PDB file of C-alpha atoms in Angstrom:
ATOM      1  CA  UNK J   1      90.457  26.154 121.691  1.00  0.00           C
ATOM      2  CA  UNK J   2      87.581  28.890 121.742  1.00  0.00           C
ATOM      3  CA  UNK J   3      85.839  27.628 118.806  1.00  0.00           C
ATOM      4  CA  UNK J   4      85.618  24.208 120.937  1.00  0.00           C
ATOM      5  CA  UNK J   5      84.714  25.539 124.312  1.00  0.00           C
ATOM      6  CA  UNK J   6      81.846  28.053 122.711  1.00  0.00           C
ATOM      7  CA  UNK J   7      80.759  25.220 120.853  1.00  0.00           C
ATOM      8  CA  UNK J   8      79.672  23.602 124.058  1.00  0.00           C
ATOM      9  CA  UNK J   9      78.700  26.192 125.913  1.00  0.00           C
ATOM     10  CA  UNK J  10      76.065  26.303 123.192  1.00  0.00           C
ATOM     11  CA  UNK J  11      74.764  22.442 123.098  1.00  0.00           C
ATOM     12  CA  UNK J  12      74.823  23.550 126.763  1.00  0.00           C
ATOM     13  CA  UNK J  13      72.052  26.338 126.662  1.00  0.00           C
ATOM     14  CA  UNK J  14      69.906  24.711 122.949  1.00  0.00           C
ATOM     15  CA  UNK J  15      69.309  21.463 125.576  1.00  0.00           C
ATOM     16  CA  UNK J  16      67.949  23.987 128.589  1.00  0.00           C
ATOM     17  CA  UNK J  17      71.683  23.560 130.549  1.00  0.00           C
ATOM     18  CA  UNK J  18      73.249  25.911 132.829  1.00  0.00           C
ATOM     19  CA  UNK J  19      76.875  24.995 131.505  1.00  0.00           C
ATOM     20  CA  UNK J  20      79.332  24.583 132.833  1.00  0.00           C
ATOM     21  CA  UNK J  21      81.287  26.643 135.954  1.00  0.00           C
ATOM     22  CA  UNK J  22      84.517  25.786 134.659  1.00  0.00           C
ATOM     23  CA  UNK J  23      83.916  25.861 130.749  1.00  0.00           C
ATOM     24  CA  UNK J  24      82.530  29.921 130.917  1.00  0.00           C
ATOM     25  CA  UNK J  25      86.149  30.531 132.441  1.00  0.00           C
ATOM     26  CA  UNK J  26      88.145  28.856 130.559  1.00  0.00           C
ATOM     27  CA  UNK J  27      86.043  30.564 127.832  1.00  0.00           C
ATOM     28  CA  UNK J  28      86.877  34.456 129.532  1.00  0.00           C
ATOM     29  CA  UNK J  29      90.415  33.262 129.373  1.00  0.00           C
ATOM     30  CA  UNK J  30      90.450  32.597 125.858  1.00  0.00           C
ATOM     31  CA  UNK J  31      88.694  36.038 125.225  1.00  0.00           C
ATOM     32  CA  UNK J  32      91.083  37.754 127.515  1.00  0.00           C
ATOM     33  CA  UNK J  33      94.023  35.804 126.046  1.00  0.00           C
ATOM     34  CA  UNK J  34      92.929  36.796 122.751  1.00  0.00           C
ATOM     35  CA  UNK J  35      92.501  41.033 123.760  1.00  0.00           C
ATOM     36  CA  UNK J  36      88.960  40.169 122.455  1.00  0.00           C
ATOM     37  CA  UNK J  37      87.302  43.037 126.225  1.00  0.00           C
ATOM     38  CA  UNK J  38      84.137  43.315 124.988  1.00  0.00           C
ATOM     39  CA  UNK J  39      83.337  39.445 124.691  1.00  0.00           C
ATOM     40  CA  UNK J  40      84.558  38.497 128.328  1.00  0.00           C
ATOM     41  CA  UNK J  41      82.389  41.352 129.296  1.00  0.00           C
ATOM     42  CA  UNK J  42      79.883  38.618 127.713  1.00  0.00           C
ATOM     43  CA  UNK J  43      80.125  35.704 130.008  1.00  0.00           C
ATOM     44  CA  UNK J  44      81.876  37.844 132.678  1.00  0.00           C
ATOM     45  CA  UNK J  45      77.743  38.891 132.736  1.00  0.00           C
ATOM     46  CA  UNK J  46      76.342  35.673 132.140  1.00  0.00           C
ATOM     47  CA  UNK J  47      78.485  34.073 135.499  1.00  0.00           C
ATOM     48  CA  UNK J  48      77.354  36.341 137.779  1.00  0.00           C
ATOM     49  CA  UNK J  49      74.346  35.418 136.703  1.00  0.00           C
ATOM     50  CA  UNK J  50      73.701  32.014 136.926  1.00  0.00           C
ATOM     51  CA  UNK J  51      76.841  32.301 140.549  1.00  0.00           C
ATOM     52  CA  UNK J  52      76.874  35.031 142.309  1.00  0.00           C
ATOM     53  CA  UNK J  53      80.597  34.706 143.568  1.00  0.00           C
ATOM     54  CA  UNK J  54      81.861  37.615 144.742  1.00  0.00           C
ATOM     55  CA  UNK J  55      84.937  37.474 142.050  1.00  0.00           C
ATOM     56  CA  UNK J  56      83.179  37.194 139.032  1.00  0.00           C
ATOM     57  CA  UNK J  57      81.724  40.708 140.356  1.00  0.00           C
ATOM     58  CA  UNK J  58      84.901  42.318 140.669  1.00  0.00           C
ATOM     59  CA  UNK J  59      85.624  40.909 137.743  1.00  0.00           C
ATOM     60  CA  UNK J  60      83.098  42.738 135.392  1.00  0.00           C
ATOM     61  CA  UNK J  61      83.381  45.891 138.360  1.00  0.00           C
ATOM     62  CA  UNK J  62      87.096  45.335 136.644  1.00  0.00           C
ATOM     63  CA  UNK J  63      86.544  44.728 132.426  1.00  0.00           C
ATOM     64  CA  UNK J  64      84.316  47.994 131.920  1.00  0.00           C
ATOM     65  CA  UNK J  65      86.002  50.433 133.859  1.00  0.00           C
ATOM     66  CA  UNK J  66      88.576  49.031 130.698  1.00  0.00           C
ATOM     67  CA  UNK J  67      85.922  48.952 128.860  1.00  0.00           C
ATOM     68  CA  UNK J  68      84.953  52.809 129.152  1.00  0.00           C
ATOM     69  CA  UNK J  69      81.596  51.882 130.835  1.00  0.00           C
ATOM     70  CA  UNK J  70      82.535  53.385 133.883  1.00  0.00           C
ATOM     71  CA  UNK J  71      78.059  54.011 135.454  1.00  0.00           C
ATOM     72  CA  UNK J  72      78.405  49.953 134.921  1.00  0.00           C
ATOM     73  CA  UNK J  73      80.834  50.524 136.575  1.00  0.00           C
ATOM     74  CA  UNK J  74      79.812  52.170 139.725  1.00  0.00           C
ATOM     75  CA  UNK J  75      76.898  50.589 139.731  1.00  0.00           C
ATOM     76  CA  UNK J  76      78.354  46.927 139.355  1.00  0.00           C
ATOM     77  CA  UNK J  77      81.787  47.360 142.026  1.00  0.00           C
ATOM     78  CA  UNK J  78      78.529  49.294 144.425  1.00  0.00           C
ATOM     79  CA  UNK J  79      76.199  46.288 144.203  1.00  0.00           C
ATOM     80  CA  UNK J  80      79.280  44.326 145.204  1.00  0.00           C
ATOM     81  CA  UNK J  81      79.885  45.847 148.129  1.00  0.00           C
ATOM     82  CA  UNK J  82      75.515  46.202 149.589  1.00  0.00           C
ATOM     83  CA  UNK J  83      76.015  42.369 149.570  1.00  0.00           C
ATOM     84  CA  UNK J  84      79.393  41.813 151.151  1.00  0.00           C
ATOM     85  CA  UNK J  85      81.228  40.578 148.289  1.00  0.00           C
ATOM     86  CA  UNK J  86      84.856  43.698 149.464  1.00  0.00           C
ATOM     87  CA  UNK J  87      86.074  42.378 151.656  1.00  0.00           C
ATOM     88  CA  UNK J  88      89.999  42.696 150.420  1.00  0.00           C
ATOM     89  CA  UNK J  89      92.238  45.346 150.487  1.00  0.00           C
ATOM     90  CA  UNK J  90      92.321  45.757 146.557  1.00  0.00           C
ATOM     91  CA  UNK J  91      88.117  45.525 145.928  1.00  0.00           C
ATOM     92  CA  UNK J  92      87.883  48.157 148.943  1.00  0.00           C
ATOM     93  CA  UNK J  93      90.300  50.048 147.193  1.00  0.00           C
ATOM     94  CA  UNK J  94      89.289  49.786 143.897  1.00  0.00           C
ATOM     95  CA  UNK J  95      86.220  50.574 145.243  1.00  0.00           C
ATOM     96  CA  UNK J  96      87.126  54.213 146.898  1.00  0.00           C
ATOM     97  CA  UNK J  97      88.898  54.889 143.138  1.00  0.00           C
ATOM     98  CA  UNK J  98      85.480  54.376 141.499  1.00  0.00           C
ATOM     99  CA  UNK J  99      83.892  56.444 143.181  1.00  0.00           C
ATOM    100  CA  UNK J 100      87.037  59.447 143.372  1.00  0.00           C
ATOM    101  CA  UNK J 101      86.938  59.086 139.478  1.00  0.00           C
ATOM    102  CA  UNK J 102      82.828  59.052 139.335  1.00  0.00           C
ATOM    103  CA  UNK J 103      82.858  62.107 140.954  1.00  0.00           C
ATOM    104  CA  UNK J 104      81.975  60.604 144.574  1.00  0.00           C
ATOM    105  CA  UNK J 105      84.759  61.356 146.445  1.00  0.00           C
ATOM    106  CA  UNK J 106      83.354  61.949 150.252  1.00  0.00           C
ATOM    107  CA  UNK J 107      81.680  58.125 150.092  1.00  0.00           C
ATOM    108  CA  UNK J 108      85.710  57.160 148.190  1.00  0.00           C
ATOM    109  CA  UNK J 109      87.204  59.006 151.706  1.00  0.00           C
ATOM    110  CA  UNK J 110      84.851  56.983 154.131  1.00  0.00           C
ATOM    111  CA  UNK J 111      85.490  53.484 152.088  1.00  0.00           C
ATOM    112  CA  UNK J 112      89.224  53.949 152.842  1.00  0.00           C
ATOM    113  CA  UNK J 113      89.004  55.799 156.278  1.00  0.00           C
ATOM    114  CA  UNK J 114      87.191  52.478 157.088  1.00  0.00           C
ATOM    115  CA  UNK J 115      89.010  50.182 155.587  1.00  0.00           C
ATOM    116  CA  UNK J 116      92.284  51.950 158.148  1.00  0.00           C
ATOM    117  CA  UNK J 117      89.893  51.139 160.538  1.00  0.00           C
ATOM    118  CA  UNK J 118      88.976  47.353 160.203  1.00  0.00           C
ATOM    119  CA  UNK J 119      92.303  47.537 159.901  1.00  0.00           C
ATOM    120  CA  UNK J 120      91.543  45.767 156.034  1.00  0.00           C
ATOM    121  CA  UNK J 121      93.993  48.988 154.923  1.00  0.00           C
ATOM    122  CA  UNK J 122      97.226  49.871 156.112  1.00  0.00           C
ATOM    123  CA  UNK J 123      98.308  52.648 158.444  1.00  0.00           C
ATOM    124  CA  UNK J 124     100.201  54.282 155.994  1.00  0.00           C
ATOM    125  CA  UNK J 125     100.973  57.764 155.509  1.00  0.00           C
ATOM    126  CA  UNK J 126     100.003  57.149 151.462  1.00  0.00           C
ATOM    127  CA  UNK J 127      96.061  55.631 152.458  1.00  0.00           C
ATOM    128  CA  UNK J 128      95.565  58.778 155.406  1.00  0.00           C
ATOM    129  CA  UNK J 129      97.235  60.901 152.406  1.00  0.00           C
ATOM    130  CA  UNK J 130      93.932  59.708 149.908  1.00  0.00           C
ATOM    131  CA  UNK J 131      91.368  59.107 152.460  1.00  0.00           C
ATOM    132  CA  UNK J 132      92.405  63.647 152.627  1.00  0.00           C
ATOM    133  CA  UNK J 133      92.834  64.481 148.962  1.00  0.00           C
ATOM    134  CA  UNK J 134      89.350  62.803 148.317  1.00  0.00           C
ATOM    135  CA  UNK J 135      87.983  64.569 152.058  1.00  0.00           C
ATOM    136  CA  UNK J 136      89.216  67.781 150.480  1.00  0.00           C
ATOM    137  CA  UNK J 137      87.528  66.936 146.375  1.00  0.00           C
ATOM    138  CA  UNK J 138      84.615  66.556 148.748  1.00  0.00           C
ATOM    139  CA  UNK J 139      84.269  70.508 150.319  1.00  0.00           C
ATOM    140  CA  UNK J 140      85.020  67.874 154.109  1.00  0.00           C
ATOM    141  CA  UNK J 141      88.763  70.894 154.174  1.00  0.00           C
ATOM    142  CA  UNK J 142      88.258  70.136 158.304  1.00  0.00           C
ATOM    143  CA  UNK J 143      87.928  66.579 157.713  1.00  0.00           C
ATOM    144  CA  UNK J 144      90.938  65.829 155.543  1.00  0.00           C
ATOM    145  CA  UNK J 145      92.331  67.543 158.519  1.00  0.00           C
ATOM    146  CA  UNK J 146      92.904  64.289 160.803  1.00  0.00           C
ATOM    147  CA  UNK J 147      94.350  62.489 157.775  1.00  0.00           C
ATOM    148  CA  UNK J 148      97.021  65.254 156.453  1.00  0.00           C
ATOM    149  CA  UNK J 149      98.313  65.282 160.012  1.00  0.00           C
ATOM    150  CA  UNK J 150      99.004  61.846 160.432  1.00  0.00           C
ATOM    151  CA  UNK J 151      99.913  61.455 156.896  1.00  0.00           C
ATOM    152  CA  UNK J 152     102.657  63.524 157.247  1.00  0.00           C
ATOM    153  CA  UNK J 153     103.422  62.026 160.933  1.00  0.00           C
ATOM    154  CA  UNK J 154     104.597  59.055 159.407  1.00  0.00           C
ATOM    155  CA  UNK J 155     106.519  61.033 156.340  1.00  0.00           C
ATOM    156  CA  UNK J 156     110.046  62.209 156.234  1.00  0.00           C
ATOM    157  CA  UNK J 157     109.566  64.548 153.760  1.00  0.00           C
ATOM    158  CA  UNK J 158     107.298  68.001 154.055  1.00  0.00           C
ATOM    159  CA  UNK J 159     104.793  67.502 151.467  1.00  0.00           C
ATOM    160  CA  UNK J 160     101.774  66.619 153.857  1.00  0.00           C
ATOM    161  CA  UNK J 161     102.936  68.907 155.731  1.00  0.00           C
ATOM    162  CA  UNK J 162     102.609  71.639 152.541  1.00  0.00           C
ATOM    163  CA  UNK J 163      99.267  70.245 152.432  1.00  0.00           C
ATOM    164  CA  UNK J 164      98.300  71.232 155.737  1.00  0.00           C
ATOM    165  CA  UNK J 165      98.993  74.727 155.709  1.00  0.00           C
ATOM    166  CA  UNK J 166      97.388  74.983 152.283  1.00  0.00           C
ATOM    167  CA  UNK J 167      93.886  73.054 154.130  1.00  0.00           C
ATOM    168  CA  UNK J 168      95.662  75.227 157.702  1.00  0.00           C
ATOM    169  CA  UNK J 169      94.507  78.567 155.124  1.00  0.00           C
ATOM    170  CA  UNK J 170      91.223  77.782 153.728  1.00  0.00           C
ATOM    171  CA  UNK J 171      90.281  76.909 156.470  1.00  0.00           C
ATOM    172  CA  UNK J 172      90.630  80.406 158.085  1.00  0.00           C
ATOM    173  CA  UNK J 173      93.441  78.934 161.315  1.00  0.00           C
ATOM    174  CA  UNK J 174      96.869  80.861 160.499  1.00  0.00           C
ATOM    175  CA  UNK J 175      98.180  80.002 162.768  1.00  0.00           C
ATOM    176  CA  UNK J 176      98.268  76.532 162.513  1.00  0.00           C
ATOM    177  CA  UNK J 177      99.258  77.112 158.226  1.00  0.00           C
ATOM    178  CA  UNK J 178     102.038  79.280 159.223  1.00  0.00           C
ATOM    179  CA  UNK J 179     103.730  76.323 161.426  1.00  0.00           C
ATOM    180  CA  UNK J 180     102.574  73.078 158.876  1.00  0.00           C
ATOM    181  CA  UNK J 181     104.372  75.455 155.694  1.00  0.00           C
ATOM    182  CA  UNK J 182     107.539  76.383 158.258  1.00  0.00           C
ATOM    183  CA  UNK J 183     107.694  72.022 159.088  1.00  0.00           C
ATOM    184  CA  UNK J 184     106.990  71.008 155.550  1.00  0.00           C
ATOM    185  CA  UNK J 185     109.800  73.544 154.513  1.00  0.00           C
ATOM    186  CA  UNK J 186     111.956  72.192 156.851  1.00  0.00           C
ATOM    187  CA  UNK J 187     111.580  68.584 156.440  1.00  0.00           C
ATOM    188  CA  UNK J 188     112.576  69.200 152.082  1.00  0.00           C
ATOM    189  CA  UNK J 189     111.252  66.429 149.523  1.00  0.00           C
ATOM    190  CA  UNK J 190     109.083  69.233 148.770  1.00  0.00           C
ATOM    191  CA  UNK J 191     108.390  68.866 144.761  1.00  0.00           C
ATOM    192  CA  UNK J 192     106.292  72.568 145.177  1.00  0.00           C
ATOM    193  CA  UNK J 193     109.085  74.155 147.417  1.00  0.00           C
ATOM    194  CA  UNK J 194     106.848  77.834 146.143  1.00  0.00           C
ATOM    195  CA  UNK J 195     103.290  76.239 147.839  1.00  0.00           C
ATOM    196  CA  UNK J 196     105.297  76.538 150.816  1.00  0.00           C
ATOM    197  CA  UNK J 197     106.205  80.213 151.075  1.00  0.00           C
ATOM    198  CA  UNK J 198     102.982  81.010 149.336  1.00  0.00           C
ATOM    199  CA  UNK J 199     101.200  79.706 152.447  1.00  0.00           C
ATOM    200  CA  UNK J 200     103.502  80.770 154.449  1.00  0.00           C
ATOM    201  CA  UNK J 201     102.782  84.953 153.212  1.00  0.00           C
ATOM    202  CA  UNK J 202      99.525  84.157 153.337  1.00  0.00           C
ATOM    203  CA  UNK J 203      98.979  83.347 156.984  1.00  0.00           C
ATOM    204  CA  UNK J 204     101.509  85.632 157.836  1.00  0.00           C
ATOM    205  CA  UNK J 205     100.053  88.306 156.102  1.00  0.00           C
ATOM    206  CA  UNK J 206      96.046  86.982 157.959  1.00  0.00           C
ATOM    207  CA  UNK J 207      98.257  87.012 160.660  1.00  0.00           C
ATOM    208  CA  UNK J 208      99.032  91.396 160.295  1.00  0.00           C
ATOM    209  CA  UNK J 209     102.686  90.168 160.389  1.00  0.00           C
ATOM    210  CA  UNK J 210     103.129  91.767 157.152  1.00  0.00           C
ATOM    211  CA  UNK J 211     107.287  92.251 156.478  1.00  0.00           C
ATOM    212  CA  UNK J 212     106.893  88.008 158.024  1.00  0.00           C
ATOM    213  CA  UNK J 213     104.631  87.714 154.771  1.00  0.00           C
ATOM    214  CA  UNK J 214     106.491  89.467 152.052  1.00  0.00           C
ATOM    215  CA  UNK J 215     109.953  88.045 153.086  1.00  0.00           C
ATOM    216  CA  UNK J 216     107.415  84.592 152.135  1.00  0.00           C
ATOM    217  CA  UNK J 217     106.789  85.598 149.567  1.00  0.00           C
ATOM    218  CA  UNK J 218     110.204  87.089 148.235  1.00  0.00           C
ATOM    219  CA  UNK J 219     111.253  83.561 148.717  1.00  0.00           C
ATOM    220  CA  UNK J 220     107.772  82.325 146.194  1.00  0.00           C
ATOM    221  CA  UNK J 221     109.490  84.718 143.709  1.00  0.00           C
ATOM    222  CA  UNK J 222     112.220  83.273 143.310  1.00  0.00           C
ATOM    223  CA  UNK J 223     110.688  80.614 141.978  1.00  0.00           C
ATOM    224  CA  UNK J 224     109.348  80.597 138.083  1.00  0.00           C
ATOM    225  CA  UNK J 225     105.313  79.099 138.814  1.00  0.00           C
ATOM    226  CA  UNK J 226     105.141  81.466 141.721  1.00  0.00           C
ATOM    227  CA  UNK J 227     106.684  83.722 140.686  1.00  0.00           C
ATOM    228  CA  UNK J 228     103.745  86.459 139.343  1.00  0.00           C
ATOM    229  CA  UNK J 229     100.997  85.370 142.343  1.00  0.00           C
ATOM    230  CA  UNK J 230     104.128  86.368 144.672  1.00  0.00           C
ATOM    231  CA  UNK J 231     105.342  89.862 142.692  1.00  0.00           C
ATOM    232  CA  UNK J 232     101.219  91.036 142.747  1.00  0.00           C
ATOM    233  CA  UNK J 233     100.782  89.618 146.898  1.00  0.00           C
ATOM    234  CA  UNK J 234     104.178  91.302 147.692  1.00  0.00           C
ATOM    235  CA  UNK J 235     102.285  94.775 146.209  1.00  0.00           C
ATOM    236  CA  UNK J 236      98.977  93.520 147.742  1.00  0.00           C
ATOM    237  CA  UNK J 237     100.653  93.573 151.146  1.00  0.00           C
ATOM    238  CA  UNK J 238     102.906  96.764 151.140  1.00  0.00           C
ATOM    239  CA  UNK J 239     100.338  98.117 150.472  1.00  0.00           C
ATOM    240  CA  UNK J 240      97.922  96.742 153.762  1.00  0.00           C
ATOM    241  CA  UNK J 241     101.507  97.268 155.550  1.00  0.00           C
ATOM    242  CA  UNK J 242     100.841 101.502 154.395  1.00  0.00           C
ATOM    243  CA  UNK J 243      97.475 101.527 155.519  1.00  0.00           C
ATOM    244  CA  UNK J 244      97.429  99.541 158.552  1.00  0.00           C
ATOM    245  CA  UNK J 245     100.360 101.409 159.942  1.00  0.00           C
ATOM    246  CA  UNK J 246      98.585 105.459 158.669  1.00  0.00           C
ATOM    247  CA  UNK J 247      95.258 104.048 160.856  1.00  0.00           C
ATOM    248  CA  UNK J 248      97.518 103.432 163.581  1.00  0.00           C
ATOM    249  CA  UNK J 249      98.876 106.275 163.315  1.00  0.00           C
ATOM    250  CA  UNK J 250      95.392 108.210 163.110  1.00  0.00           C
ATOM    251  CA  UNK J 251      93.761 106.737 166.352  1.00  0.00           C
ATOM    252  CA  UNK J 252      97.053 107.138 168.715  1.00  0.00           C
TER     253      UNK J 252
END
């Protein structure tokens, strides 16, 4: 079948005519079924030039991704977006993921947040968390908080409260960090419970609640993943506690 449709298209080309769209659609499908991805790309490139339809831009971007041509994938899908061709939830999610993969995390966050605001993407914990994590990658920790809060409110587990606690520590909001860490531990379902104890310990230390900090790190110490870090923190906090008490005594 591929041999004949290719002959028909070649004949049309030789006569200086534009091949019928359904011929190229058929040729592309046959190449794809034979796993000849480079040929699929060639056909889609032609379809984009000849017919300029949204679905062909999206398909071409996807095929560039499959063939390891990430820069071309980004260029094509961004061009499609600028032309207003990306309107579905799946298309916009693909754009956001391509942005994220190419180190354009803030653009990824903006695309997904706008899709949520416009009602194209659902207001789910997963979607809010995607925006939040993209903001983190973009070094916009403060802006991630709103989305982690929304994700946490929609989740039965405490994973997003745990991430909130870590972000609050990074942004020096220690009371909020301690509250989020405790809530994460209360809700449970954590993949790495030790991280919540570490965040709680760091928050308590920065509020100079040394005993509470040591208790949190002692809980973290029970987990192999964070054992060494927790031990280092316990030693450090104990020294700081002694130092603070000595200073307080000297000032009396």
